[in-house]
């Protein structure tokens, strides 16, 4: 069975219709030809944008000349009340300094120290699902969100999601999203400066509550660090790391901005990837059996072991394939800081450059059977080549996702633990249709039935 893919819009539509479709869902607002095009141009009265699917152009924008293609200052306007001046939205020197302080906490060696907390969150996710494993339909995105938020709190602040403050942040965040029903990827396209920004009062309020709760956690941690009683987790690591260039550290306010983005970028994305991976396994029972066998052979839930990760090869390929078909961040936008000439086209200064993992990962001129689920593809010549130049669920270059290594540990371990414990089946007549909210989600959720193995 071919995994669900949103219908494309007709090739030619009016600007008005395009903007309306775009507001509803950025994926189905695109024409079919983008799955074959190397580059495409969109003109609106507000901005000109160019989607680049040619791997050489993607490389140029994200890696070779990334300073010439910054994020627009107007990007993420809808998110600003929550994210403040976090690393996701900053540019130039501020961004570079923030990354110098944050990156060491996510380095490979550090992942080994973080891993036991991920393991505990995976065990907790298995326990949480036990009462639901009776064959009834379960909306699995809610469950994977819970698990991914748990991972963030355990690794960052050494507290589980059941902790009062952690639980409230998670709850308030859901409220925050409910207040912004149109907060889809459209929020990432820069509207003209003169257009007023409407942050609804309720949106601002929930953002304020979330930030107050995070401030409480961060200020407590600042005091514990000063008293020498802080646990050795990601928050302590980041808050005690001095910028090697300037020697300064994050103050509480700056750390709150970063925690907000770790929470947002770190749990929405992983939750989406896990939910789609479970759906794909539910609809491909042969692969499900292989993951379950691998998990049974290598995992002992009572003995957290970092080496397990390298043994979960099939599970990792399944997770990778889920990230290919349903990249949680389906598109990214940059701005051309100077005039460019791309593939025989002039690209004026200020144009929006759209990089689309969604289209690149399903590009018909790059991938064999691009719409099929086949984790075995990564062992083929085509799969290996595409992994190098047509696969970017975490973006690429200097601005690559800080949590890429983290996510590639968290995803497979949670997936393996769940598959070791339960068998997942798709619910008849409830095929999820992908839509791009903040991340790629099922339009009406992703519904599965599960039973103990
Ligand atoms: C499957 C899981 C994840 C996916 C697919 C993902 C994807 C991405 C992508 C595509 C970007 C670049 C966005 C852009 O340039 O516009 C990004 C940035 C970022 N991600 Fe992730 N992410 C994941 C998990 C995480 C986790 C677990 C964390 C932290 C705990 C994290 C933290 C960040 C941060 C801080 C940035 C901003 C980096 C910068 O701009 O310098 N992400 N992520």
CSV table of C-alpha atoms and ligand atoms in Angstrom, one decimal:
chain,number,residue,atom,x,y,z
A,1,UNK,CA,0.0,0.0,0.0
A,2,UNK,CA,1.3,3.4,-1.0
A,3,UNK,CA,1.4,5.7,2.1
A,4,UNK,CA,-1.0,8.7,2.0
A,5,UNK,CA,0.1,11.8,0.1
A,6,UNK,CA,-1.9,15.0,-0.1
A,7,UNK,CA,-3.5,15.8,-3.5
A,8,UNK,CA,-1.8,18.5,-5.4
A,9,UNK,CA,-3.6,21.6,-6.6
A,10,UNK,CA,-4.2,22.3,-10.3
A,11,UNK,CA,-1.3,23.8,-12.1
A,12,UNK,CA,-2.8,27.2,-12.6
A,13,UNK,CA,-4.9,29.0,-9.9
A,14,UNK,CA,-5.6,32.6,-9.1
A,15,UNK,CA,-3.4,34.3,-6.5
A,16,UNK,CA,-6.4,34.6,-4.2
A,17,UNK,CA,-7.1,30.9,-4.4
A,18,UNK,CA,-3.4,30.1,-3.9
A,19,UNK,CA,-3.2,32.2,-0.8
A,20,UNK,CA,-6.3,30.6,0.6
A,21,UNK,CA,-5.0,27.1,-0.1
A,22,UNK,CA,-1.7,28.1,1.4
A,23,UNK,CA,-3.3,29.2,4.6
A,24,UNK,CA,-5.1,25.9,4.9
A,25,UNK,CA,-2.2,23.7,4.2
A,26,UNK,CA,1.1,24.4,2.5
A,27,UNK,CA,1.4,20.9,1.1
A,28,UNK,CA,-1.8,20.5,-0.9
A,29,UNK,CA,-1.4,24.2,-2.0
A,30,UNK,CA,1.5,23.1,-4.3
A,31,UNK,CA,1.2,21.9,-7.9
A,32,UNK,CA,2.2,18.3,-8.9
A,33,UNK,CA,5.0,19.5,-11.1
A,34,UNK,CA,7.2,20.4,-8.0
A,35,UNK,CA,7.9,16.7,-7.6
A,36,UNK,CA,9.7,16.8,-10.9
A,37,UNK,CA,11.0,20.4,-11.1
A,38,UNK,CA,14.6,21.4,-10.2
A,39,UNK,CA,13.4,24.9,-9.5
A,40,UNK,CA,10.1,26.8,-9.5
A,41,UNK,CA,9.2,30.5,-9.1
A,42,UNK,CA,6.2,32.0,-7.4
A,43,UNK,CA,5.3,35.6,-7.7
A,44,UNK,CA,2.8,37.4,-5.4
A,45,UNK,CA,2.4,41.1,-4.9
A,46,UNK,CA,4.1,40.7,-1.5
A,47,UNK,CA,7.1,38.5,-2.2
A,48,UNK,CA,8.8,36.5,-4.8
A,49,UNK,CA,9.8,33.0,-3.9
A,50,UNK,CA,11.9,30.3,-5.5
A,51,UNK,CA,11.7,26.7,-4.5
A,52,UNK,CA,15.0,24.9,-5.1
A,53,UNK,CA,15.0,21.2,-5.5
A,54,UNK,CA,18.2,20.9,-7.4
A,55,UNK,CA,20.7,19.4,-4.9
A,56,UNK,CA,23.5,21.7,-6.1
A,57,UNK,CA,21.4,24.7,-5.3
A,58,UNK,CA,20.3,23.3,-1.9
A,59,UNK,CA,24.0,22.8,-1.1
A,60,UNK,CA,24.8,26.3,-2.2
A,61,UNK,CA,22.2,28.0,-0.1
A,62,UNK,CA,22.5,25.8,3.1
A,63,UNK,CA,26.2,25.0,3.0
A,64,UNK,CA,28.5,26.8,0.6
A,65,UNK,CA,27.2,30.4,1.1
A,66,UNK,CA,24.9,30.2,4.0
A,67,UNK,CA,25.8,33.7,5.2
A,68,UNK,CA,24.3,35.1,2.0
A,69,UNK,CA,21.0,33.4,2.7
A,70,UNK,CA,20.0,34.3,6.2
A,71,UNK,CA,16.6,33.6,7.8
A,72,UNK,CA,14.3,36.6,7.3
A,73,UNK,CA,13.8,38.8,10.5
A,74,UNK,CA,10.1,38.5,9.8
A,75,UNK,CA,10.1,34.7,9.9
A,76,UNK,CA,8.3,33.1,12.7
A,77,UNK,CA,6.3,36.2,13.6
A,78,UNK,CA,3.5,34.0,14.9
A,79,UNK,CA,5.9,32.3,17.2
A,80,UNK,CA,7.7,35.3,18.6
A,81,UNK,CA,5.7,35.8,21.7
A,82,UNK,CA,6.7,32.3,22.7
A,83,UNK,CA,10.2,32.0,21.4
A,84,UNK,CA,11.6,35.5,22.0
A,85,UNK,CA,15.1,35.8,20.7
A,86,UNK,CA,15.9,32.1,20.6
A,87,UNK,CA,18.5,30.4,18.3
A,88,UNK,CA,15.8,29.4,15.9
A,89,UNK,CA,15.0,32.9,14.9
A,90,UNK,CA,18.3,34.9,15.3
A,91,UNK,CA,20.9,35.6,12.7
A,92,UNK,CA,24.5,36.7,12.3
A,93,UNK,CA,26.6,37.3,15.4
A,94,UNK,CA,23.8,36.7,17.9
A,95,UNK,CA,23.0,33.3,16.3
A,96,UNK,CA,26.7,32.3,16.1
A,97,UNK,CA,27.3,33.1,19.8
A,98,UNK,CA,24.1,31.2,20.8
A,99,UNK,CA,25.2,28.1,18.8
A,100,UNK,CA,28.7,28.2,20.3
A,101,UNK,CA,27.2,27.9,23.8
A,102,UNK,CA,24.5,25.4,22.9
A,103,UNK,CA,26.3,23.0,20.5
A,104,UNK,CA,28.6,21.4,23.0
A,105,UNK,CA,25.6,20.1,25.0
A,106,UNK,CA,24.4,18.1,22.0
A,107,UNK,CA,27.8,16.7,20.8
A,108,UNK,CA,28.1,13.0,20.2
A,109,UNK,CA,30.0,12.2,23.5
A,110,UNK,CA,27.4,14.1,25.5
A,111,UNK,CA,24.6,12.0,23.9
A,112,UNK,CA,25.8,9.0,25.8
A,113,UNK,CA,25.2,10.9,29.1
A,114,UNK,CA,21.7,12.0,27.9
A,115,UNK,CA,20.7,8.5,26.7
A,116,UNK,CA,19.6,7.0,30.0
A,117,UNK,CA,17.0,9.7,30.4
A,118,UNK,CA,15.7,8.9,26.9
A,119,UNK,CA,15.6,5.3,27.8
A,120,UNK,CA,13.5,6.0,31.0
A,121,UNK,CA,11.1,8.1,28.9
A,122,UNK,CA,10.7,5.2,26.4
A,123,UNK,CA,9.9,2.8,29.3
A,124,UNK,CA,7.4,5.3,30.7
A,125,UNK,CA,5.8,5.6,27.2
A,126,UNK,CA,5.3,1.8,27.1
A,127,UNK,CA,3.7,1.8,30.6
A,128,UNK,CA,1.4,4.8,29.7
A,129,UNK,CA,0.1,2.9,26.6
A,130,UNK,CA,-0.7,-0.3,28.6
A,131,UNK,CA,-4.3,0.6,29.5
A,132,UNK,CA,-5.0,1.5,25.9
A,133,UNK,CA,-3.6,-1.8,24.4
A,134,UNK,CA,-7.1,-3.4,24.2
A,135,UNK,CA,-7.8,-3.1,20.5
A,136,UNK,CA,-9.6,0.3,20.8
A,137,UNK,CA,-8.7,3.1,18.4
A,138,UNK,CA,-6.1,5.4,19.9
A,139,UNK,CA,-5.0,8.8,18.5
A,140,UNK,CA,-1.3,8.1,18.5
A,141,UNK,CA,0.0,11.6,17.9
A,142,UNK,CA,-1.2,12.7,21.3
A,143,UNK,CA,0.7,9.7,22.8
A,144,UNK,CA,3.9,10.4,20.9
A,145,UNK,CA,3.7,14.1,21.9
A,146,UNK,CA,3.5,13.1,25.5
A,147,UNK,CA,6.5,10.8,25.1
A,148,UNK,CA,8.6,13.4,23.2
A,149,UNK,CA,7.8,16.1,25.8
A,150,UNK,CA,8.8,13.7,28.5
A,151,UNK,CA,12.1,13.1,26.8
A,152,UNK,CA,12.8,16.9,26.6
A,153,UNK,CA,12.0,17.5,30.3
A,154,UNK,CA,14.0,14.5,31.5
A,155,UNK,CA,17.1,15.3,29.4
A,156,UNK,CA,17.0,19.1,29.9
A,157,UNK,CA,15.9,19.4,33.6
A,158,UNK,CA,16.0,15.9,34.9
A,159,UNK,CA,12.2,15.9,35.6
A,160,UNK,CA,9.5,13.6,34.1
A,161,UNK,CA,6.4,14.9,32.4
A,162,UNK,CA,4.5,14.1,35.6
A,163,UNK,CA,6.4,16.9,37.4
A,164,UNK,CA,3.9,19.7,38.1
A,165,UNK,CA,5.7,22.4,36.1
A,166,UNK,CA,6.6,20.1,33.2
A,167,UNK,CA,3.0,18.9,33.0
A,168,UNK,CA,1.7,22.5,33.0
A,169,UNK,CA,4.1,23.6,30.2
A,170,UNK,CA,2.9,20.6,28.1
A,171,UNK,CA,-0.7,21.4,28.8
A,172,UNK,CA,-0.4,25.2,28.2
A,173,UNK,CA,1.5,24.5,25.0
A,174,UNK,CA,-1.5,22.5,23.7
A,175,UNK,CA,-3.7,25.5,24.6
A,176,UNK,CA,-1.3,27.8,22.8
A,177,UNK,CA,-1.6,25.8,19.6
A,178,UNK,CA,-5.4,25.7,19.9
A,179,UNK,CA,-5.4,29.5,20.1
A,180,UNK,CA,-3.6,29.8,16.8
A,181,UNK,CA,-5.5,27.6,14.4
A,182,UNK,CA,-3.9,29.2,11.4
A,183,UNK,CA,-0.4,28.9,12.7
A,184,UNK,CA,0.8,26.8,9.9
A,185,UNK,CA,3.9,27.2,7.8
A,186,UNK,CA,2.4,30.3,6.4
A,187,UNK,CA,3.7,31.9,9.6
A,188,UNK,CA,7.2,31.4,8.2
A,189,UNK,CA,6.7,33.5,5.2
A,190,UNK,CA,7.5,37.1,5.7
A,191,UNK,CA,4.5,39.3,5.2
A,192,UNK,CA,5.2,42.9,4.3
A,193,UNK,CA,6.4,45.0,7.2
A,194,UNK,CA,3.4,47.3,7.0
A,195,UNK,CA,1.0,44.5,7.6
A,196,UNK,CA,-0.1,44.4,11.2
A,197,UNK,CA,0.6,41.3,13.2
A,198,UNK,CA,-2.3,40.0,15.1
A,199,UNK,CA,-1.2,37.9,18.0
A,200,UNK,CA,-4.5,37.1,19.6
A,201,UNK,CA,-4.8,38.0,23.2
A,202,UNK,CA,-5.2,34.4,24.2
A,203,UNK,CA,-2.1,33.4,22.2
A,204,UNK,CA,-0.1,36.1,24.0
A,205,UNK,CA,-1.5,34.9,27.3
A,206,UNK,CA,-0.6,31.3,26.8
A,207,UNK,CA,2.9,32.2,25.6
A,208,UNK,CA,3.3,34.3,28.7
A,209,UNK,CA,2.2,31.5,31.0
A,210,UNK,CA,4.6,29.0,29.3
A,211,UNK,CA,7.5,31.5,29.6
A,212,UNK,CA,6.7,32.1,33.2
A,213,UNK,CA,6.8,28.4,34.0
A,214,UNK,CA,10.0,27.9,32.0
A,215,UNK,CA,11.5,31.0,33.8
A,216,UNK,CA,10.7,29.3,37.1
A,217,UNK,CA,12.6,26.1,36.1
A,218,UNK,CA,15.5,28.1,34.7
A,219,UNK,CA,15.8,30.4,37.7
A,220,UNK,CA,15.7,27.4,40.1
A,221,UNK,CA,18.4,25.8,38.1
A,222,UNK,CA,20.5,29.0,38.1
A,223,UNK,CA,20.4,28.9,41.9
A,224,UNK,CA,21.2,25.2,42.1
A,225,UNK,CA,24.2,25.7,39.9
A,226,UNK,CA,25.4,28.5,42.2
A,227,UNK,CA,24.9,26.2,45.2
A,228,UNK,CA,26.7,23.4,43.5
A,229,UNK,CA,23.7,21.1,43.7
A,230,UNK,CA,22.6,21.0,40.1
A,231,UNK,CA,22.1,17.7,38.3
A,232,UNK,CA,24.4,17.0,35.4
A,233,UNK,CA,21.9,17.4,32.5
A,234,UNK,CA,21.5,19.5,29.4
A,235,UNK,CA,20.3,22.6,31.2
A,236,UNK,CA,23.3,22.6,33.5
A,237,UNK,CA,25.6,22.0,30.7
A,238,UNK,CA,24.3,24.8,28.6
A,239,UNK,CA,24.0,27.3,31.5
A,240,UNK,CA,27.6,26.6,32.6
A,241,UNK,CA,29.2,26.7,29.2
A,242,UNK,CA,31.0,29.9,28.5
A,243,UNK,CA,31.2,31.2,24.9
A,244,UNK,CA,34.8,30.4,23.8
A,245,UNK,CA,35.0,33.7,22.0
A,246,UNK,CA,33.6,36.2,24.4
A,247,UNK,CA,33.7,34.2,27.7
A,248,UNK,CA,30.1,35.1,28.7
A,249,UNK,CA,27.3,32.7,29.5
A,250,UNK,CA,23.5,32.8,29.0
A,251,UNK,CA,21.6,34.8,31.6
A,252,UNK,CA,18.3,33.5,32.8
A,253,UNK,CA,16.3,35.5,30.1
A,254,UNK,CA,18.4,34.2,27.2
A,255,UNK,CA,18.2,30.7,28.6
A,256,UNK,CA,14.4,30.9,28.8
A,257,UNK,CA,14.3,31.7,25.0
A,258,UNK,CA,16.5,28.6,24.3
A,259,UNK,CA,14.4,26.3,26.5
A,260,UNK,CA,11.3,27.5,24.7
A,261,UNK,CA,12.7,26.5,21.3
A,262,UNK,CA,14.1,23.2,22.6
A,263,UNK,CA,10.7,22.3,23.9
A,264,UNK,CA,8.9,23.4,20.7
A,265,UNK,CA,11.4,22.2,18.1
A,266,UNK,CA,12.3,19.1,20.1
A,267,UNK,CA,8.9,17.7,20.9
A,268,UNK,CA,6.6,18.6,18.1
A,269,UNK,CA,9.0,17.2,15.5
A,270,UNK,CA,9.9,13.9,17.2
A,271,UNK,CA,6.3,13.4,18.0
A,272,UNK,CA,5.3,13.8,14.4
A,273,UNK,CA,8.1,11.4,13.1
A,274,UNK,CA,7.2,8.8,15.7
A,275,UNK,CA,3.5,8.9,14.9
A,276,UNK,CA,4.1,8.5,11.2
A,277,UNK,CA,6.7,5.7,11.8
A,278,UNK,CA,4.1,3.8,13.8
A,279,UNK,CA,1.4,4.3,11.1
A,280,UNK,CA,3.8,3.1,8.4
A,281,UNK,CA,4.6,0.0,10.5
A,282,UNK,CA,1.0,-0.6,11.1
A,283,UNK,CA,0.3,-0.6,7.4
A,284,UNK,CA,3.5,-2.7,6.6
A,285,UNK,CA,3.2,-5.7,8.9
A,286,UNK,CA,6.3,-7.3,7.4
A,287,UNK,CA,8.5,-4.4,8.5
A,288,UNK,CA,6.7,-4.2,11.8
A,289,UNK,CA,7.6,-7.9,12.5
A,290,UNK,CA,11.2,-7.2,11.6
A,291,UNK,CA,11.5,-4.2,14.0
A,292,UNK,CA,9.7,-6.2,16.8
A,293,UNK,CA,12.2,-9.1,16.4
A,294,UNK,CA,15.2,-6.8,16.4
A,295,UNK,CA,13.9,-5.0,19.5
A,296,UNK,CA,13.2,-8.3,21.3
A,297,UNK,CA,16.7,-9.4,20.5
A,298,UNK,CA,18.7,-6.4,21.6
A,299,UNK,CA,16.6,-4.5,24.3
A,300,UNK,CA,16.5,-5.3,28.0
A,301,UNK,CA,14.2,-2.5,29.4
A,302,UNK,CA,15.8,-2.9,32.8
A,303,UNK,CA,19.3,-2.3,31.5
A,304,UNK,CA,19.8,1.0,29.7
A,305,UNK,CA,22.7,0.6,27.4
A,306,UNK,CA,24.0,3.1,24.9
A,307,UNK,CA,25.4,0.4,22.7
A,308,UNK,CA,21.8,-0.8,22.0
A,309,UNK,CA,21.4,2.1,19.6
A,310,UNK,CA,24.0,0.9,17.1
A,311,UNK,CA,22.3,-2.6,17.2
A,312,UNK,CA,18.9,-1.2,16.2
A,313,UNK,CA,19.8,-1.1,12.5
A,314,UNK,CA,16.4,-2.0,11.0
A,315,UNK,CA,14.6,0.3,13.4
A,316,UNK,CA,16.9,3.2,12.5
A,317,UNK,CA,16.2,2.6,8.8
A,318,UNK,CA,12.5,2.6,9.4
A,319,UNK,CA,12.7,5.8,11.3
A,320,UNK,CA,14.8,7.3,8.6
A,321,UNK,CA,12.3,6.3,6.0
A,322,UNK,CA,9.5,7.8,8.0
A,323,UNK,CA,11.5,11.1,8.1
A,324,UNK,CA,11.9,10.9,4.4
A,325,UNK,CA,8.2,10.3,3.6
A,326,UNK,CA,6.9,12.7,6.3
A,327,UNK,CA,9.6,15.2,7.1
A,328,UNK,CA,8.3,16.9,10.3
A,329,UNK,CA,9.7,20.3,9.0
A,330,UNK,CA,8.5,20.1,5.4
A,331,UNK,CA,9.8,23.4,4.2
A,332,UNK,CA,12.3,26.0,5.2
A,333,UNK,CA,12.7,29.6,4.0
A,334,UNK,CA,15.8,31.8,3.5
A,335,UNK,CA,16.2,35.3,2.0
A,336,UNK,CA,18.6,36.2,-0.8
A,337,UNK,CA,20.8,38.9,0.8
A,338,UNK,CA,22.1,39.9,-2.7
A,339,UNK,CA,21.0,39.4,-6.3
A,340,UNK,CA,21.6,35.8,-7.5
A,341,UNK,CA,21.5,33.9,-10.8
A,342,UNK,CA,20.1,30.4,-10.3
A,343,UNK,CA,19.7,27.9,-13.2
A,344,UNK,CA,19.5,30.7,-15.8
A,345,UNK,CA,17.1,32.8,-13.8
A,346,UNK,CA,17.7,36.1,-12.1
A,347,UNK,CA,16.8,36.0,-8.4
A,348,UNK,CA,16.4,39.5,-7.1
A,349,UNK,CA,17.8,40.6,-3.7
A,350,UNK,CA,15.2,40.0,-1.0
A,351,UNK,CA,13.6,37.0,-2.7
A,352,UNK,CA,12.5,34.1,-0.6
A,353,UNK,CA,14.4,30.9,-1.2
A,354,UNK,CA,12.2,27.9,-0.3
A,355,UNK,CA,14.0,24.6,0.5
A,356,UNK,CA,11.5,21.7,0.7
A,357,UNK,CA,12.5,18.5,2.3
A,358,UNK,CA,9.0,17.4,1.4
A,359,UNK,CA,9.5,17.7,-2.3
A,360,UNK,CA,13.2,16.8,-2.3
A,361,UNK,CA,12.5,13.5,-0.4
A,362,UNK,CA,9.8,12.5,-3.0
A,363,UNK,CA,11.5,13.9,-6.1
A,364,UNK,CA,10.7,11.7,-9.1
A,365,UNK,CA,14.0,12.4,-10.8
A,366,UNK,CA,16.1,11.5,-7.8
A,367,UNK,CA,14.6,8.7,-5.8
A,368,UNK,CA,13.5,5.2,-7.0
A,369,UNK,CA,9.8,4.7,-6.3
A,370,UNK,CA,9.7,7.9,-4.3
A,371,UNK,CA,6.3,7.4,-2.7
A,372,UNK,CA,6.8,3.9,-1.5
A,373,UNK,CA,7.7,2.9,2.0
A,374,UNK,CA,10.9,0.9,1.8
A,375,UNK,CA,13.4,1.1,4.6
A,376,UNK,CA,15.6,-1.3,2.6
A,377,UNK,CA,16.3,1.4,0.1
A,378,UNK,CA,19.1,2.8,2.1
A,379,UNK,CA,21.2,-0.3,1.3
A,380,UNK,CA,20.8,0.3,-2.4
A,381,UNK,CA,23.0,2.5,-4.6
A,382,UNK,CA,20.1,4.9,-5.3
A,383,UNK,CA,19.3,5.1,-1.6
A,384,UNK,CA,22.8,5.7,-0.6
A,385,UNK,CA,23.3,8.4,-3.2
A,386,UNK,CA,20.0,10.1,-2.3
A,387,UNK,CA,20.9,10.0,1.4
A,388,UNK,CA,23.9,12.1,0.6
A,389,UNK,CA,22.4,14.7,-1.7
A,390,UNK,CA,18.6,14.5,-1.5
A,391,UNK,CA,17.8,13.9,2.1
A,392,UNK,CA,17.6,16.7,4.7
A,393,UNK,CA,15.0,16.2,7.4
A,394,UNK,CA,17.3,18.1,9.8
A,395,UNK,CA,18.3,20.7,7.2
A,396,UNK,CA,22.1,21.0,6.5
A,397,UNK,CA,25.1,23.2,6.9
A,398,UNK,CA,25.8,25.4,9.8
A,399,UNK,CA,22.2,25.9,10.7
A,400,UNK,CA,21.5,22.2,10.8
A,401,UNK,CA,19.2,21.1,13.6
A,402,UNK,CA,21.0,21.2,16.9
A,403,UNK,CA,19.0,18.1,18.0
A,404,UNK,CA,19.7,15.9,14.9
A,405,UNK,CA,21.8,13.4,16.8
A,406,UNK,CA,19.5,13.6,19.8
A,407,UNK,CA,16.4,12.9,17.6
A,408,UNK,CA,18.2,9.9,15.9
A,409,UNK,CA,18.7,8.4,19.3
A,410,UNK,CA,15.4,9.2,20.8
A,411,UNK,CA,13.3,8.1,17.8
A,412,UNK,CA,14.7,4.6,17.3
A,413,UNK,CA,14.8,3.7,21.0
A,414,UNK,CA,11.2,4.8,21.6
A,415,UNK,CA,10.1,3.0,18.4
A,416,UNK,CA,11.9,-0.2,19.4
A,417,UNK,CA,10.5,-0.2,22.9
A,418,UNK,CA,7.0,0.3,21.7
A,419,UNK,CA,7.2,-2.4,19.1
A,420,UNK,CA,8.8,-4.8,21.5
A,421,UNK,CA,5.7,-4.4,23.7
A,422,UNK,CA,2.8,-3.9,21.3
A,423,UNK,CA,1.4,-4.8,17.9
A,424,UNK,CA,0.0,-1.8,16.0
A,425,UNK,CA,-2.8,-1.9,13.4
A,426,UNK,CA,-4.3,0.8,11.2
A,427,UNK,CA,-8.0,1.6,11.8
A,428,UNK,CA,-10.2,0.9,8.8
A,429,UNK,CA,-11.6,4.1,7.1
A,430,UNK,CA,-9.2,6.4,9.1
A,431,UNK,CA,-6.4,6.8,6.7
A,432,UNK,CA,-4.5,9.9,7.9
A,433,UNK,CA,-4.0,12.7,5.4
A,434,UNK,CA,-0.8,14.7,5.9
A,435,UNK,CA,-1.1,18.4,6.4
A,436,UNK,CA,1.5,20.9,7.4
A,437,UNK,CA,0.7,22.6,10.7
A,438,UNK,CA,3.8,23.6,12.5
A,439,UNK,CA,5.0,20.1,11.7
A,440,UNK,CA,3.5,17.5,9.3
A,441,UNK,CA,0.5,16.0,11.1
A,442,UNK,CA,-2.5,13.8,10.2
A,443,UNK,CA,-5.4,16.2,9.4
A,444,UNK,CA,-7.7,14.4,11.8
A,445,UNK,CA,-5.0,12.8,13.8
A,446,UNK,CA,-3.4,9.4,13.3
A,447,UNK,CA,-5.5,6.6,14.7
A,448,UNK,CA,-4.1,3.1,15.5
A,449,UNK,CA,-5.2,0.0,17.4
A,450,UNK,CA,-2.7,-1.7,19.6
A,451,UNK,CA,-2.5,-5.0,21.4
A,452,UNK,CA,0.1,-6.5,23.7
A,453,UNK,CA,2.6,-8.8,21.9
B,1,LIG,C1,12.8,14.3,14.3
B,1,LIG,C2,13.1,15.4,15.0
B,1,LIG,C3,13.5,16.7,14.5
B,1,LIG,C4,13.5,17.2,13.2
B,1,LIG,C5,12.9,16.5,12.0
B,1,LIG,C6,14.1,18.5,13.3
B,1,LIG,C7,14.2,19.3,12.2
B,1,LIG,C8,14.8,20.6,12.2
B,1,LIG,C9,15.0,21.4,11.0
B,1,LIG,C10,14.7,21.1,9.6
B,1,LIG,C11,15.6,22.6,11.5
B,1,LIG,C12,16.0,23.8,10.6
B,1,LIG,C13,14.8,24.7,10.4
B,1,LIG,C14,15.2,25.9,9.6
B,1,LIG,O1,16.3,26.1,9.2
B,1,LIG,O2,14.3,26.7,9.3
B,1,LIG,C15,15.8,22.5,12.9
B,1,LIG,C16,16.3,23.4,13.7
B,1,LIG,C17,16.4,23.3,15.0
B,1,LIG,N1,16.1,22.2,15.8
B,1,LIG,FE1,15.4,20.5,15.2
B,1,LIG,N2,14.4,18.8,14.6
B,1,LIG,C18,14.2,17.7,15.3
B,1,LIG,C19,14.4,17.6,16.7
B,1,LIG,C20,15.0,18.5,17.5
B,1,LIG,C21,15.3,18.3,18.9
B,1,LIG,C22,15.1,17.0,19.7
B,1,LIG,C23,15.9,19.5,19.3
B,1,LIG,C24,16.4,19.9,20.7
B,1,LIG,C25,16.3,19.2,21.8
B,1,LIG,C26,15.9,20.4,18.2
B,1,LIG,C27,16.3,21.7,18.2
B,1,LIG,C28,16.5,22.5,17.1
B,1,LIG,C29,17.0,23.9,17.2
B,1,LIG,C30,17.4,24.6,18.5
B,1,LIG,C31,17.0,24.4,15.9
B,1,LIG,C32,17.4,25.8,15.4
B,1,LIG,C33,18.9,25.7,14.9
B,1,LIG,C34,19.4,27.0,14.3
B,1,LIG,O3,18.6,27.7,13.6
B,1,LIG,O4,20.6,27.2,14.4
B,1,LIG,N3,15.4,19.8,17.1
B,1,LIG,N4,15.3,21.2,13.3
